[in-house]
Coordinates of C-alpha atoms in Angstrom, one line a residue:
X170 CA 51.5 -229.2 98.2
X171 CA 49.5 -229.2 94.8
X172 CA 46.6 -229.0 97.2
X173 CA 47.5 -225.6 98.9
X174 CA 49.1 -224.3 95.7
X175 CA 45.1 -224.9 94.2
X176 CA 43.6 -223.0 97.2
X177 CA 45.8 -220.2 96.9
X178 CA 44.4 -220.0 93.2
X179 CA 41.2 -219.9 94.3
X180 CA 41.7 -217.3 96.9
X181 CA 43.0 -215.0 94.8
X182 CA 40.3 -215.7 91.9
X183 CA 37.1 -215.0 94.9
X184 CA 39.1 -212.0 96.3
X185 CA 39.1 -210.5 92.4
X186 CA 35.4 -210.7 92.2
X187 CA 35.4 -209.0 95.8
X188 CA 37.3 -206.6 94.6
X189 CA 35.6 -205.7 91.2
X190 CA 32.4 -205.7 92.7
X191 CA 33.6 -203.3 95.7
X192 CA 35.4 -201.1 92.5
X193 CA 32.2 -201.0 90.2
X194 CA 29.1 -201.0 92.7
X195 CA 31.2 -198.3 94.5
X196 CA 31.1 -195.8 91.7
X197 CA 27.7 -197.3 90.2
X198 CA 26.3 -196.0 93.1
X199 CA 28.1 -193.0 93.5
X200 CA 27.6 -191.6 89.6
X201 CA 23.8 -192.6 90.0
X202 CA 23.1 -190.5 93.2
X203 CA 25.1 -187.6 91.4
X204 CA 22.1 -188.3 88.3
X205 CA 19.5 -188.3 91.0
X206 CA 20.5 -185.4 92.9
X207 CA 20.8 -183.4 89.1
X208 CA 17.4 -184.7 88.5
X209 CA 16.1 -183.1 91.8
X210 CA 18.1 -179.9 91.2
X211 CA 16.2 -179.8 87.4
X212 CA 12.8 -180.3 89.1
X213 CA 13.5 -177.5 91.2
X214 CA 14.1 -175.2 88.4
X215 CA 11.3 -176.2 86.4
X216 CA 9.1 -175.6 89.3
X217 CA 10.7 -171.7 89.1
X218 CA 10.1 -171.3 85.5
X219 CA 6.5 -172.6 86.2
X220 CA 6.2 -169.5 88.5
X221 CA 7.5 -167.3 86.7
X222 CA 5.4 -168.2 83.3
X223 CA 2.6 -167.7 86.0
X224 CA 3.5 -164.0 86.8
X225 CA 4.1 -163.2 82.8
X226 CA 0.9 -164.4 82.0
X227 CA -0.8 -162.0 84.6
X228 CA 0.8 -159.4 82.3
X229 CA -0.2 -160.6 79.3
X230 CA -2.9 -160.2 76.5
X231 CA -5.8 -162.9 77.3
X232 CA -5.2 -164.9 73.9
X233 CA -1.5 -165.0 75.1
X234 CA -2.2 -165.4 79.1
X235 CA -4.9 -168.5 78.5
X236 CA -2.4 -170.0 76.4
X237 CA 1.1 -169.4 78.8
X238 CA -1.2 -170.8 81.8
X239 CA -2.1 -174.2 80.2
X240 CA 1.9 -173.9 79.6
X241 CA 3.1 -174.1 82.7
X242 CA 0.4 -176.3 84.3
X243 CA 1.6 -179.1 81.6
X244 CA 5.0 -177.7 82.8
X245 CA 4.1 -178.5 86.7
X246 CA 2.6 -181.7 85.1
X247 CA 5.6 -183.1 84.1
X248 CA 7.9 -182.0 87.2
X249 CA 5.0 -184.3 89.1
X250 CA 6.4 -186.9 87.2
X251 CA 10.5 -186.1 87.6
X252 CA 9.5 -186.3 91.2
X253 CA 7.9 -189.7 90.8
X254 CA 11.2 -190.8 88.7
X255 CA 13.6 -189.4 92.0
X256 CA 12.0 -191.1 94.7
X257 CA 11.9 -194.0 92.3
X258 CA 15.3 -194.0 91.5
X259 CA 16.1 -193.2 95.6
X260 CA 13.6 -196.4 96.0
X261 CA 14.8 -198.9 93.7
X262 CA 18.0 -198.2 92.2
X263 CA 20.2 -196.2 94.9
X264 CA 19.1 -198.5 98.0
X265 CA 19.7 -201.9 96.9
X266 CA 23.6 -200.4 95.2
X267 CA 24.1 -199.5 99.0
X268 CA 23.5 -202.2 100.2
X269 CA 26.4 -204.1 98.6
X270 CA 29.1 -202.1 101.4
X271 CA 27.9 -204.2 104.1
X272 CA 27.9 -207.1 101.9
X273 CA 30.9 -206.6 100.6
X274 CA 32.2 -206.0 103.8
X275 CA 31.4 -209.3 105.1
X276 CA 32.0 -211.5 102.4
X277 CA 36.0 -210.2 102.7
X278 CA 35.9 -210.9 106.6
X279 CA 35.0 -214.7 105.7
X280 CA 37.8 -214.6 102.8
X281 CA 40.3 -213.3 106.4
X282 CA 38.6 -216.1 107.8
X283 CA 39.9 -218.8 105.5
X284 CA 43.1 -217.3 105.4
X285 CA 43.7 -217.8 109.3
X286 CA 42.9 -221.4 108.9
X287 CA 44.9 -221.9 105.9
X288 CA 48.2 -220.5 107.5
X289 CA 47.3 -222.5 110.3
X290 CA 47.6 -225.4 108.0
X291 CA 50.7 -224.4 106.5
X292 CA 52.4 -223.9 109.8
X293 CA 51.6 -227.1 110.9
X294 CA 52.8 -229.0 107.4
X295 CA 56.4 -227.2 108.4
X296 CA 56.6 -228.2 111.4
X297 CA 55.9 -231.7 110.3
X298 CA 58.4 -231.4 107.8
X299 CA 61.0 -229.9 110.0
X300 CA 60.5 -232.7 112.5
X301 CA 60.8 -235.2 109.5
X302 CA 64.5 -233.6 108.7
X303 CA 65.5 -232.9 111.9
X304 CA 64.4 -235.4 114.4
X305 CA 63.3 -238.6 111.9
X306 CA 63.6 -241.2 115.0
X307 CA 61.6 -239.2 117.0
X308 CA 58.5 -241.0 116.3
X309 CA 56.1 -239.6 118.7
X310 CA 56.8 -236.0 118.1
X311 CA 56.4 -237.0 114.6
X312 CA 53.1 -238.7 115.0
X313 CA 51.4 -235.9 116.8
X314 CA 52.6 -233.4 113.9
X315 CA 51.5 -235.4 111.5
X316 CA 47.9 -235.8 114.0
X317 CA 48.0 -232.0 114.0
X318 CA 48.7 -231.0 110.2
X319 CA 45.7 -233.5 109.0
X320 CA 43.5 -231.8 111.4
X321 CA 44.6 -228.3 110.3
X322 CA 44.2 -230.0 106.6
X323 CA 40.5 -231.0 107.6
X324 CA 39.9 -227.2 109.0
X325 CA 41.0 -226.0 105.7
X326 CA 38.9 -228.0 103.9
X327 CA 35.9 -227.5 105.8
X328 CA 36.5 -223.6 105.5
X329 CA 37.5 -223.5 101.9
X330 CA 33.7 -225.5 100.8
X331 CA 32.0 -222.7 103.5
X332 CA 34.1 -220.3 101.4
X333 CA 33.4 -221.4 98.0
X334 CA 29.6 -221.9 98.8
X335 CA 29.5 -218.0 99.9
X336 CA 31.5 -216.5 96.9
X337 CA 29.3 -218.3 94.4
X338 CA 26.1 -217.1 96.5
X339 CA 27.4 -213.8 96.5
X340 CA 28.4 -213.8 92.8
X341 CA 25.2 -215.5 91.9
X342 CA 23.2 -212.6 93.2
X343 CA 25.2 -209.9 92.7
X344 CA 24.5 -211.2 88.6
X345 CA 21.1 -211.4 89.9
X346 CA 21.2 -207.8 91.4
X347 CA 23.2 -206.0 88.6
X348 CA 20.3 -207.1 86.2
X349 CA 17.4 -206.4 88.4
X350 CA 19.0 -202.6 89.0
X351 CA 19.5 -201.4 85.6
X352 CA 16.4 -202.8 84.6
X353 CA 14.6 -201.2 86.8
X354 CA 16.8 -198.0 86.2
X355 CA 15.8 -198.6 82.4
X356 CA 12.4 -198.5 83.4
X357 CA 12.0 -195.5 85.4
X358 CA 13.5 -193.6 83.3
X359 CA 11.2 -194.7 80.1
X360 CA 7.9 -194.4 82.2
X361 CA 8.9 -190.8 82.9
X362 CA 9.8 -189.9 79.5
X363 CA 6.9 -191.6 77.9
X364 CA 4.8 -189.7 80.4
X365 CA 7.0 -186.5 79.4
X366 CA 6.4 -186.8 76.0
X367 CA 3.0 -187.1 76.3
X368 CA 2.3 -183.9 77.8
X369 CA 4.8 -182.4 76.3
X370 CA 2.9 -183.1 73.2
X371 CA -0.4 -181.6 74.4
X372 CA 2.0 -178.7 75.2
X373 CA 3.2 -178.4 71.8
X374 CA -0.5 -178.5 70.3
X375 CA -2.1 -175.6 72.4
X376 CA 1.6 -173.2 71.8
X377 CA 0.9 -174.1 67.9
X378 CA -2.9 -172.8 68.0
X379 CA -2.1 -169.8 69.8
X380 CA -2.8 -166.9 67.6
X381 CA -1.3 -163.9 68.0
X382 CA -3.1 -161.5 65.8
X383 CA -5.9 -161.7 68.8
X384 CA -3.8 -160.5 71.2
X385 CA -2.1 -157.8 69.0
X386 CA -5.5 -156.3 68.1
X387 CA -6.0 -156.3 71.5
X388 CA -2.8 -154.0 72.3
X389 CA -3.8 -151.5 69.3
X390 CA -7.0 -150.7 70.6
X391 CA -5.7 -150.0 74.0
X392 CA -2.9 -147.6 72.5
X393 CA -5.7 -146.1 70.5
X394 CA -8.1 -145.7 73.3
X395 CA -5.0 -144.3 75.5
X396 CA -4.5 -141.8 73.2
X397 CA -8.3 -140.7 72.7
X398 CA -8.9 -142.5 68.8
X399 CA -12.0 -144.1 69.6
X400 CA -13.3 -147.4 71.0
X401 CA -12.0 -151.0 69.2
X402 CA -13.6 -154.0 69.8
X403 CA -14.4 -154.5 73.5
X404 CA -11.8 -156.3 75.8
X405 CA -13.3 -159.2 77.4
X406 CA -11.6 -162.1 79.4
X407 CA -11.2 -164.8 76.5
X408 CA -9.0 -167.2 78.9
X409 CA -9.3 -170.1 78.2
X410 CA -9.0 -172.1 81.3
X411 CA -9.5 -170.4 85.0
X412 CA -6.9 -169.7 87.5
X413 CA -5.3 -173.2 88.1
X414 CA -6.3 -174.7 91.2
X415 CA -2.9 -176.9 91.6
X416 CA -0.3 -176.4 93.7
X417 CA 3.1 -176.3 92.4
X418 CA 5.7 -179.1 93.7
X419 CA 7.8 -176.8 95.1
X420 CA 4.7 -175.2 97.2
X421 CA 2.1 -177.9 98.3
X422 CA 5.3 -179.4 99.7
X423 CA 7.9 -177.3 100.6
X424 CA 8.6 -179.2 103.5
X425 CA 8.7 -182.6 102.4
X426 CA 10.4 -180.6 99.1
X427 CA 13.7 -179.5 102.3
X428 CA 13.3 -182.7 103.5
X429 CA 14.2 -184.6 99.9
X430 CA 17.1 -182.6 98.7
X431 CA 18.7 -183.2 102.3
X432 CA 18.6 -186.7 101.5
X433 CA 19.1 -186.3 98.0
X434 CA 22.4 -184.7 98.8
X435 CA 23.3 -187.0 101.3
X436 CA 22.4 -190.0 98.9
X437 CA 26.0 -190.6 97.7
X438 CA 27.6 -190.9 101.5
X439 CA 26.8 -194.5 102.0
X440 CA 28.2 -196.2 98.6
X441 CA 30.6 -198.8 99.1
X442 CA 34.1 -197.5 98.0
X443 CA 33.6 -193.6 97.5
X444 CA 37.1 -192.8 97.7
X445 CA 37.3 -194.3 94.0
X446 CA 34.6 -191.8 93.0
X447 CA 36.8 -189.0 94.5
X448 CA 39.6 -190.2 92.1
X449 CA 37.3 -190.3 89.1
X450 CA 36.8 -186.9 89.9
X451 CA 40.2 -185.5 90.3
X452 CA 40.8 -186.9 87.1
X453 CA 37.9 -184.8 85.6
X454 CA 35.7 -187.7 84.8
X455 CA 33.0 -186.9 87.3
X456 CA 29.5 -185.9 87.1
X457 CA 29.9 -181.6 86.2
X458 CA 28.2 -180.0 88.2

């Protein structure tokens, strides 16, 4: 009895770290699609403020136009990176947090498994015992019961080590997993800022240099000339760089772009557990949109 009393113990103990992992990886995975999917949705809108930086600067004064192009092409730059950080988080963060539903999924149907050969055991040990109170001259009857219970014993035993074996496999690596994730999570998003940063920087430099008094004298001496005081200093084309021969993220590849936010929006629909999600947002603590 002290032996079944000890297996039921452990049953419960591997079916809590089922369980926890379902719970967690569930809405790990869901909340991180929801930052992936954000991410996507900020490159997009970057790539429209590049654009329209673009058509202001046709506009503009040449001091100011030179200086709004290099702008946005650091601008496009950096969105060149955000989409290297999505498909990396799609890649190495999103995929392998997927992954654990089918895991999970099979790691309970061995835990069922046990639990059919353990009942099978404790049907057998009544039977014996009712035998035993009942009919305790009946020798043979109780012989095979007792030939029956040890087998069913044995079957337990043999399942509960197969069982045992797989929970620590599958806690061992989830451990393993969790680690490997966030690290690589950690990393993605410190490559891109680092990157960000760095251009960001360049960005900051050529916006500080920018002198305005140029461009103003430039403005003056077209109002003058427009209303007939004389010439000012001639206009020539003082851009700095030439007309930007790359292509925006959102127009080298609109296709591919389509293609990405469908699966970027369908990201979240194979996490184990989602319906936990769903109840982290009815309770307002979801990702805002």
């Amino acid at each position: 009895m002290s032996l079944l009393l000890s297996r039921d113990s452990q049953l419960r103990g591997m079916e809590r770290a089922v369980a926890n992992a379902d719970k967690y990886f569930g809405r790990f995975c869901a909340l991180l699609a929801a930052y992936t999917r954000k991410t996507a949705r900020l490159r997009d809108k970057a790539d429209e403020l590049v654009r329209q930086l673009l058509d202001f600067a046709s506009t503009e004064q040449p001091e100011l136009r030179a200086t709004v192009r290099d702008l946005a092409e650091d601008l496009a730059k950096v969105q060149d990176y955000r989409q290297a950080e999505v498909e990396r988080l799609e890649t190495k963060v999103l995929s392998p947090l997927k992954l654990y539903g089918a895991q999970i999924k099979q790691t309970r149907a061995e835990i069922k498994k046990f639990k059919r050969v353990r009942n099978h055991e404790l049907k057998q040990l009544e039977k014996l015992e009712k035998l035993r109170q009942k009919s305790p001259s009946d020798r043979q009857m109780i012989s095979q019961a007792e030939t029956s219970a040890q087998r069913a014993a044995g079957d337990a035993s043999r399942v509960t080590h197969q069982l045992e074996d797989t929970i620590d496999a599958f806690q061992e690596q989830k451990l393993r997993d969790l680690q490997k994730i966030f690290l690589d999570f950690v990393t993605i998003e410190m490559v891109f800022h680092a990157k960000a940063v760095e251009v960001y920087s360049s960005a900051y430099r050529a916006l500080e240099s920018y002198d305005p008094e140029r461009d103003l004298e430039d403005f003056r001496a077209q109002m003058r000339r427009a209303h007939g005081h004389g010439d000012a200093r001639p206009l020539g084309d003082t851009t700095r760089s030439a007309p930007l021969p790359w292509a925006l993220p959102g127009q080298s590849a609109q296709s591919t772009t389509q293609t990405q936010r469908k699966e970027e929006e369908a990201s979240e629909e194979d996490c184990p557990e989602e319906d936990q999600v769903e109840e982290l947002k009815g309770r307002g603590q979801g990702p805002q949109q």
